[in-house]
Amino acid sequence: MMKFAWDNYKRYAWGENELRPLSKNGNDGRTFGGLRGASIVDSLDTLYIMGLGEEYQEAKEWVENNLNFNVGGEASLFEVNIRYVGGLLSAYYLTGEEVFKRKVVELGKNLLPAFNTPTGIPHGVVNLAGSGLSDWWSGGDLGRSSVLAEFGTLHLEFVHLSELTNDPIYTEKVMNIRKHLNQLDKPRGLYPNALNPVSGNWEQHYVSIGALGDSFYEYLIKSYLMSDRTDEVAKRMYYAALEAIENNLVQRSPGGLIYVAEWRGGILDHRMGHLACFSGGMIGIGAEHGSPETRQHQLDLAANITHTCHESYRRTPTKLGPEVFRFDDGAEATAPRVNERHYILRPEVVESYMYMWRLTHDPKYREWGWEALEALEQHCRLATGFSGIIDVYGHIIQHDNLQQSFFLAETLKYLYLLFSDDDLLPLKDWVFNTEAHPLPVIPRNCSQERGHRPNWTH
């Protein structure tokens, strides 16, 4: 599947950000502010891990000769960080190739102007050409806010940038975000999704562990794990946030399914986004590091959420899950609203299967992963690549004409790891960023040379 997706990207969209398989051309979009080759940078580690050596070499050569950061558009700080910074860091740590280190250090510097705000909470958008901040990021009703999932999903990559460069500035930037969050009042212990980077205050009391919130929580527990379990602040913040989520958001449906609702100023919205399905894996990897008496409870919660997400797939004719599924007005893990029925090749459900397999070795997770893989092959594979679909409940399949870069970075990598031995990227040695780029745990003795990469065998 990876080779097929890559070959078609190469044939029809080489150097562009993503492939449009129906129209057989490239999609550049505006997310990356003029940066190109998102699918190439996102695929580097997947190609390498899967042993696709020739394809990896093509990707590496493109990065060396064509990846240019001196572009003047408005780039999403979050997307550039998780895909480009994460992808280049991971490629460097896996291969030791200096070109990736050189490129990622150059890109890291270009992101720093985003933090030039009164609070140090970065803007959502940055101009990579060096003029620094561009216009305010405008995210619909969030207006001029910075988004929790965006400024909260920099920590892993920025700590590694400091490791590689021996320059503390990157770590200082993300520690400042954490310090600011720690001094704010949190409604019922919850973190709202929008913060004003000028005043430093919450903009509204909307809480979600799906879109706008998700990877903030993921990066708390992963910061603790990546620090070789020395980052006690991250650990404390994660378990406190999880407790607030359990107390306020975790619900049981009339049919007995456990799900995580959204919270709008004290009122629950009984819906769960596909994005929130990463939380089964997150709660699973966090379970063993909390207090011993909560370990089994958290592992059960992780399994229950993963089961609910599997049900959102199982209850559709295509066996692929919708973008949003609901638990109100008689809905049970289904999407009654037409505009919430699309599937855009997202990885979060198979991500949780991979983690739950590694943690429990219950064969059902591999069986569920194989169901998803077969559904992808049946409904999303075209003659010219893979595409998302517009209605997972439709009997006539309509495609959205986009092979997302995260399909190569995440969905296919997590499926591959689900069916691989546990010693391929063992979880004790590697932490995956939110784009599934593996970053090494930083040993606590820190006597190692900066930028040293751990030994691992393919």
Short mmCIF file of N, CA, C and O in Angstrom, two decimals, residues 360-431:
data_model
loop_
_atom_site.label_atom_id
_atom_site.label_comp_id
_atom_site.label_asym_id
_atom_site.label_seq_id
_atom_site.Cartn_x
_atom_site.Cartn_y
_atom_site.Cartn_z
N THR A 360 -1.29 -4.89 25.29
CA THR A 360 -2.08 -6.04 25.78
C THR A 360 -1.86 -7.32 24.99
O THR A 360 -2.14 -8.41 25.49
N HIS A 361 -1.41 -7.20 23.73
CA HIS A 361 -1.32 -8.35 22.82
C HIS A 361 -2.64 -9.11 22.68
O HIS A 361 -2.66 -10.31 22.41
N ASP A 362 -3.73 -8.40 22.85
CA ASP A 362 -5.05 -8.99 22.57
C ASP A 362 -5.23 -9.05 21.05
O ASP A 362 -5.18 -8.02 20.38
N PRO A 363 -5.42 -10.26 20.49
CA PRO A 363 -5.47 -10.38 19.02
C PRO A 363 -6.58 -9.59 18.35
O PRO A 363 -6.50 -9.33 17.14
N LYS A 364 -7.59 -9.16 19.11
CA LYS A 364 -8.68 -8.42 18.46
C LYS A 364 -8.17 -7.12 17.82
O LYS A 364 -8.72 -6.67 16.81
N TYR A 365 -7.11 -6.52 18.39
CA TYR A 365 -6.63 -5.26 17.82
C TYR A 365 -6.03 -5.47 16.43
O TYR A 365 -6.19 -4.63 15.55
N ARG A 366 -5.36 -6.60 16.25
CA ARG A 366 -4.86 -6.91 14.90
C ARG A 366 -6.02 -7.24 13.96
O ARG A 366 -6.00 -6.86 12.78
N GLU A 367 -7.02 -7.93 14.47
CA GLU A 367 -8.19 -8.24 13.63
C GLU A 367 -8.89 -6.94 13.21
O GLU A 367 -9.26 -6.77 12.03
N TRP A 368 -9.05 -6.02 14.14
CA TRP A 368 -9.70 -4.74 13.80
C TRP A 368 -8.86 -3.95 12.80
O TRP A 368 -9.40 -3.31 11.89
N GLY A 369 -7.54 -3.98 12.99
CA GLY A 369 -6.66 -3.29 12.06
C GLY A 369 -6.76 -3.87 10.66
O GLY A 369 -6.75 -3.13 9.66
N TRP A 370 -6.88 -5.20 10.59
CA TRP A 370 -6.99 -5.84 9.28
C TRP A 370 -8.31 -5.47 8.60
O TRP A 370 -8.36 -5.24 7.38
N GLU A 371 -9.39 -5.36 9.40
CA GLU A 371 -10.68 -4.90 8.85
C GLU A 371 -10.53 -3.51 8.22
O GLU A 371 -11.02 -3.25 7.12
N ALA A 372 -9.85 -2.61 8.95
CA ALA A 372 -9.68 -1.25 8.45
C ALA A 372 -8.83 -1.25 7.18
O ALA A 372 -9.12 -0.55 6.21
N LEU A 373 -7.77 -2.08 7.18
CA LEU A 373 -6.90 -2.17 6.03
C LEU A 373 -7.67 -2.66 4.79
O LEU A 373 -7.54 -2.10 3.69
N GLU A 374 -8.49 -3.69 4.98
CA GLU A 374 -9.28 -4.20 3.85
C GLU A 374 -10.28 -3.17 3.35
O GLU A 374 -10.52 -3.04 2.14
N ALA A 375 -10.86 -2.41 4.28
CA ALA A 375 -11.82 -1.36 3.87
C ALA A 375 -11.11 -0.25 3.09
O ALA A 375 -11.65 0.27 2.11
N LEU A 376 -9.90 0.11 3.52
CA LEU A 376 -9.11 1.10 2.78
C LEU A 376 -8.83 0.60 1.36
O LEU A 376 -8.98 1.34 0.39
N GLU A 377 -8.43 -0.65 1.26
CA GLU A 377 -8.14 -1.23 -0.06
C GLU A 377 -9.39 -1.24 -0.94
O GLU A 377 -9.33 -0.96 -2.13
N GLN A 378 -10.53 -1.58 -0.33
CA GLN A 378 -11.75 -1.72 -1.12
C GLN A 378 -12.35 -0.39 -1.55
O GLN A 378 -12.79 -0.22 -2.68
N HIS A 379 -12.34 0.59 -0.64
CA HIS A 379 -13.11 1.82 -0.90
C HIS A 379 -12.25 3.04 -1.20
O HIS A 379 -12.75 4.01 -1.79
N CYS A 380 -10.99 3.04 -0.78
CA CYS A 380 -10.17 4.25 -0.92
C CYS A 380 -9.08 4.12 -1.98
O CYS A 380 -8.50 5.12 -2.38
N ARG A 381 -8.83 2.91 -2.43
CA ARG A 381 -7.77 2.72 -3.43
C ARG A 381 -8.34 2.92 -4.83
O ARG A 381 -9.32 2.28 -5.22
N LEU A 382 -7.73 3.82 -5.54
CA LEU A 382 -8.08 4.08 -6.94
C LEU A 382 -6.95 3.55 -7.81
O LEU A 382 -5.93 3.10 -7.30
N ALA A 383 -7.08 3.68 -9.11
CA ALA A 383 -6.00 3.23 -10.00
C ALA A 383 -4.76 4.10 -9.84
O ALA A 383 -3.65 3.70 -10.18
N THR A 384 -4.94 5.31 -9.27
CA THR A 384 -3.86 6.31 -9.26
C THR A 384 -3.50 6.79 -7.85
O THR A 384 -2.97 7.88 -7.69
N GLY A 385 -3.80 5.99 -6.84
CA GLY A 385 -3.47 6.40 -5.48
C GLY A 385 -4.64 6.13 -4.54
O GLY A 385 -5.61 5.47 -4.91
N PHE A 386 -4.54 6.63 -3.32
CA PHE A 386 -5.61 6.48 -2.33
C PHE A 386 -6.34 7.81 -2.17
O PHE A 386 -5.73 8.87 -2.28
N SER A 387 -7.62 7.73 -1.87
CA SER A 387 -8.42 8.94 -1.68
C SER A 387 -9.38 8.75 -0.52
O SER A 387 -9.86 7.64 -0.27
N GLY A 388 -9.67 9.85 0.19
CA GLY A 388 -10.74 9.82 1.17
C GLY A 388 -12.09 9.65 0.49
O GLY A 388 -12.21 9.80 -0.74
N ILE A 389 -13.10 9.33 1.30
CA ILE A 389 -14.46 9.20 0.73
C ILE A 389 -15.42 10.17 1.42
O ILE A 389 -15.23 10.56 2.56
N ILE A 390 -16.45 10.54 0.66
CA ILE A 390 -17.33 11.62 1.11
C ILE A 390 -18.41 11.14 2.07
O ILE A 390 -18.85 11.88 2.94
N ASP A 391 -18.85 9.88 1.95
CA ASP A 391 -19.91 9.37 2.83
C ASP A 391 -19.63 7.91 3.15
O ASP A 391 -19.78 7.04 2.29
N VAL A 392 -19.25 7.64 4.40
CA VAL A 392 -18.92 6.26 4.80
C VAL A 392 -20.16 5.38 4.85
O VAL A 392 -20.04 4.15 4.91
N TYR A 393 -21.35 6.00 4.82
CA TYR A 393 -22.59 5.23 4.82
C TYR A 393 -23.14 5.03 3.41
O TYR A 393 -24.15 4.38 3.22
N GLY A 394 -22.49 5.65 2.42
CA GLY A 394 -23.03 5.61 1.06
C GLY A 394 -22.80 4.25 0.41
O GLY A 394 -21.78 3.60 0.63
N HIS A 395 -23.76 3.83 -0.40
CA HIS A 395 -23.59 2.57 -1.13
C HIS A 395 -22.89 2.82 -2.46
O HIS A 395 -22.32 1.92 -3.05
N ILE A 396 -22.96 4.05 -2.93
CA ILE A 396 -22.16 4.44 -4.09
C ILE A 396 -21.03 5.31 -3.54
O ILE A 396 -21.28 6.35 -2.92
N ILE A 397 -19.80 4.89 -3.74
CA ILE A 397 -18.66 5.58 -3.13
C ILE A 397 -18.26 6.79 -3.97
O ILE A 397 -18.03 6.68 -5.16
N GLN A 398 -18.19 7.94 -3.30
CA GLN A 398 -17.66 9.15 -3.94
C GLN A 398 -16.35 9.51 -3.24
O GLN A 398 -16.28 9.51 -2.02
N HIS A 399 -15.34 9.83 -4.04
CA HIS A 399 -14.02 10.11 -3.48
C HIS A 399 -13.77 11.61 -3.37
O HIS A 399 -14.30 12.39 -4.15
N ASP A 400 -12.95 12.00 -2.39
CA ASP A 400 -12.68 13.43 -2.19
C ASP A 400 -11.46 13.91 -2.98
O ASP A 400 -11.09 15.08 -2.91
N ASN A 401 -10.79 13.00 -3.69
CA ASN A 401 -9.69 13.37 -4.59
C ASN A 401 -8.47 13.92 -3.83
O ASN A 401 -7.82 14.85 -4.29
N LEU A 402 -8.16 13.33 -2.65
CA LEU A 402 -6.96 13.78 -1.94
C LEU A 402 -6.31 12.63 -1.18
O LEU A 402 -6.95 11.96 -0.37
N GLN A 403 -5.04 12.38 -1.50
CA GLN A 403 -4.22 11.44 -0.74
C GLN A 403 -3.41 12.26 0.26
O GLN A 403 -2.38 12.84 -0.06
N GLN A 404 -3.92 12.34 1.47
CA GLN A 404 -3.32 13.19 2.50
C GLN A 404 -1.90 12.74 2.83
O GLN A 404 -1.61 11.55 2.88
N SER A 405 -1.02 13.71 3.14
CA SER A 405 0.34 13.32 3.49
C SER A 405 0.35 12.48 4.78
O SER A 405 1.18 11.60 4.95
N PHE A 406 -0.62 12.72 5.67
CA PHE A 406 -0.63 11.95 6.92
C PHE A 406 -1.03 10.49 6.70
O PHE A 406 -0.81 9.64 7.55
N PHE A 407 -1.61 10.17 5.55
CA PHE A 407 -1.91 8.78 5.23
C PHE A 407 -0.60 7.98 5.12
O PHE A 407 -0.49 6.86 5.61
N LEU A 408 0.42 8.59 4.51
CA LEU A 408 1.72 7.94 4.38
C LEU A 408 2.52 8.01 5.67
O LEU A 408 3.26 7.08 6.02
N ALA A 409 2.41 9.14 6.39
CA ALA A 409 3.18 9.32 7.62
C ALA A 409 2.62 8.50 8.77
O ALA A 409 3.38 7.95 9.58
N GLU A 410 1.29 8.43 8.86
CA GLU A 410 0.66 7.88 10.05
C GLU A 410 -0.13 6.61 9.80
O GLU A 410 0.15 5.57 10.38
N THR A 411 -1.16 6.70 8.95
CA THR A 411 -2.11 5.59 8.82
C THR A 411 -1.37 4.31 8.41
O THR A 411 -1.53 3.26 9.05
N LEU A 412 -0.55 4.40 7.37
CA LEU A 412 0.15 3.21 6.89
C LEU A 412 1.26 2.78 7.86
O LEU A 412 1.51 1.59 8.05
N LYS A 413 1.92 3.77 8.51
CA LYS A 413 2.96 3.40 9.48
C LYS A 413 2.36 2.68 10.69
O LYS A 413 2.89 1.66 11.14
N TYR A 414 1.26 3.21 11.22
CA TYR A 414 0.66 2.56 12.39
C TYR A 414 0.15 1.16 12.04
O TYR A 414 0.27 0.22 12.84
N LEU A 415 -0.40 0.99 10.84
CA LEU A 415 -0.83 -0.35 10.42
C LEU A 415 0.37 -1.29 10.32
O LEU A 415 0.32 -2.44 10.76
N TYR A 416 1.47 -0.79 9.74
CA TYR A 416 2.68 -1.60 9.61
C TYR A 416 3.21 -2.01 10.99
O TYR A 416 3.57 -3.18 11.22
N LEU A 417 3.23 -1.06 11.92
CA LEU A 417 3.73 -1.37 13.27
C LEU A 417 2.79 -2.31 14.01
O LEU A 417 3.23 -3.12 14.83
N LEU A 418 1.50 -2.21 13.73
CA LEU A 418 0.52 -3.10 14.36
C LEU A 418 0.83 -4.56 14.03
O LEU A 418 0.63 -5.45 14.86
N PHE A 419 1.32 -4.80 12.81
CA PHE A 419 1.60 -6.17 12.38
C PHE A 419 3.09 -6.53 12.46
O PHE A 419 3.51 -7.57 11.97
N SER A 420 3.89 -5.64 13.06
CA SER A 420 5.33 -5.90 13.22
C SER A 420 5.62 -6.39 14.63
O SER A 420 4.78 -6.28 15.52
N ASP A 421 6.83 -6.90 14.82
CA ASP A 421 7.26 -7.28 16.17
C ASP A 421 7.43 -6.03 17.03
O ASP A 421 7.75 -4.95 16.53
N ASP A 422 7.28 -6.21 18.33
CA ASP A 422 7.37 -5.08 19.26
C ASP A 422 8.75 -4.45 19.29
O ASP A 422 8.90 -3.31 19.75
N ASP A 423 9.79 -5.17 18.82
CA ASP A 423 11.13 -4.58 18.89
C ASP A 423 11.44 -3.69 17.70
O ASP A 423 12.55 -3.16 17.59
N LEU A 424 10.48 -3.48 16.80
CA LEU A 424 10.63 -2.46 15.76
C LEU A 424 10.11 -1.16 16.37
O LEU A 424 8.92 -1.02 16.66
N LEU A 425 11.01 -0.21 16.62
CA LEU A 425 10.66 1.04 17.32
C LEU A 425 9.97 0.75 18.66
O LEU A 425 8.81 1.10 18.87
N PRO A 426 10.69 0.10 19.59
CA PRO A 426 10.06 -0.22 20.88
C PRO A 426 9.64 1.03 21.64
O PRO A 426 10.34 2.06 21.61
N LEU A 427 8.49 0.95 22.29
CA LEU A 427 7.92 2.13 22.95
C LEU A 427 8.77 2.62 24.12
O LEU A 427 8.65 3.77 24.52
N LYS A 428 9.62 1.78 24.64
CA LYS A 428 10.49 2.26 25.75
C LYS A 428 11.60 3.17 25.23
O LYS A 428 12.18 3.94 26.00
N ASP A 429 11.90 3.08 23.95
CA ASP A 429 13.01 3.86 23.38
C ASP A 429 12.57 5.02 22.49
O ASP A 429 13.35 5.93 22.21
N TRP A 430 11.34 4.96 22.01
CA TRP A 430 10.86 5.94 21.02
C TRP A 430 9.50 6.49 21.44
O TRP A 430 8.67 5.76 21.97
N VAL A 431 9.29 7.76 21.15
CA VAL A 431 8.00 8.41 21.35
C VAL A 431 7.58 8.95 19.97
O VAL A 431 8.39 9.56 19.27
#
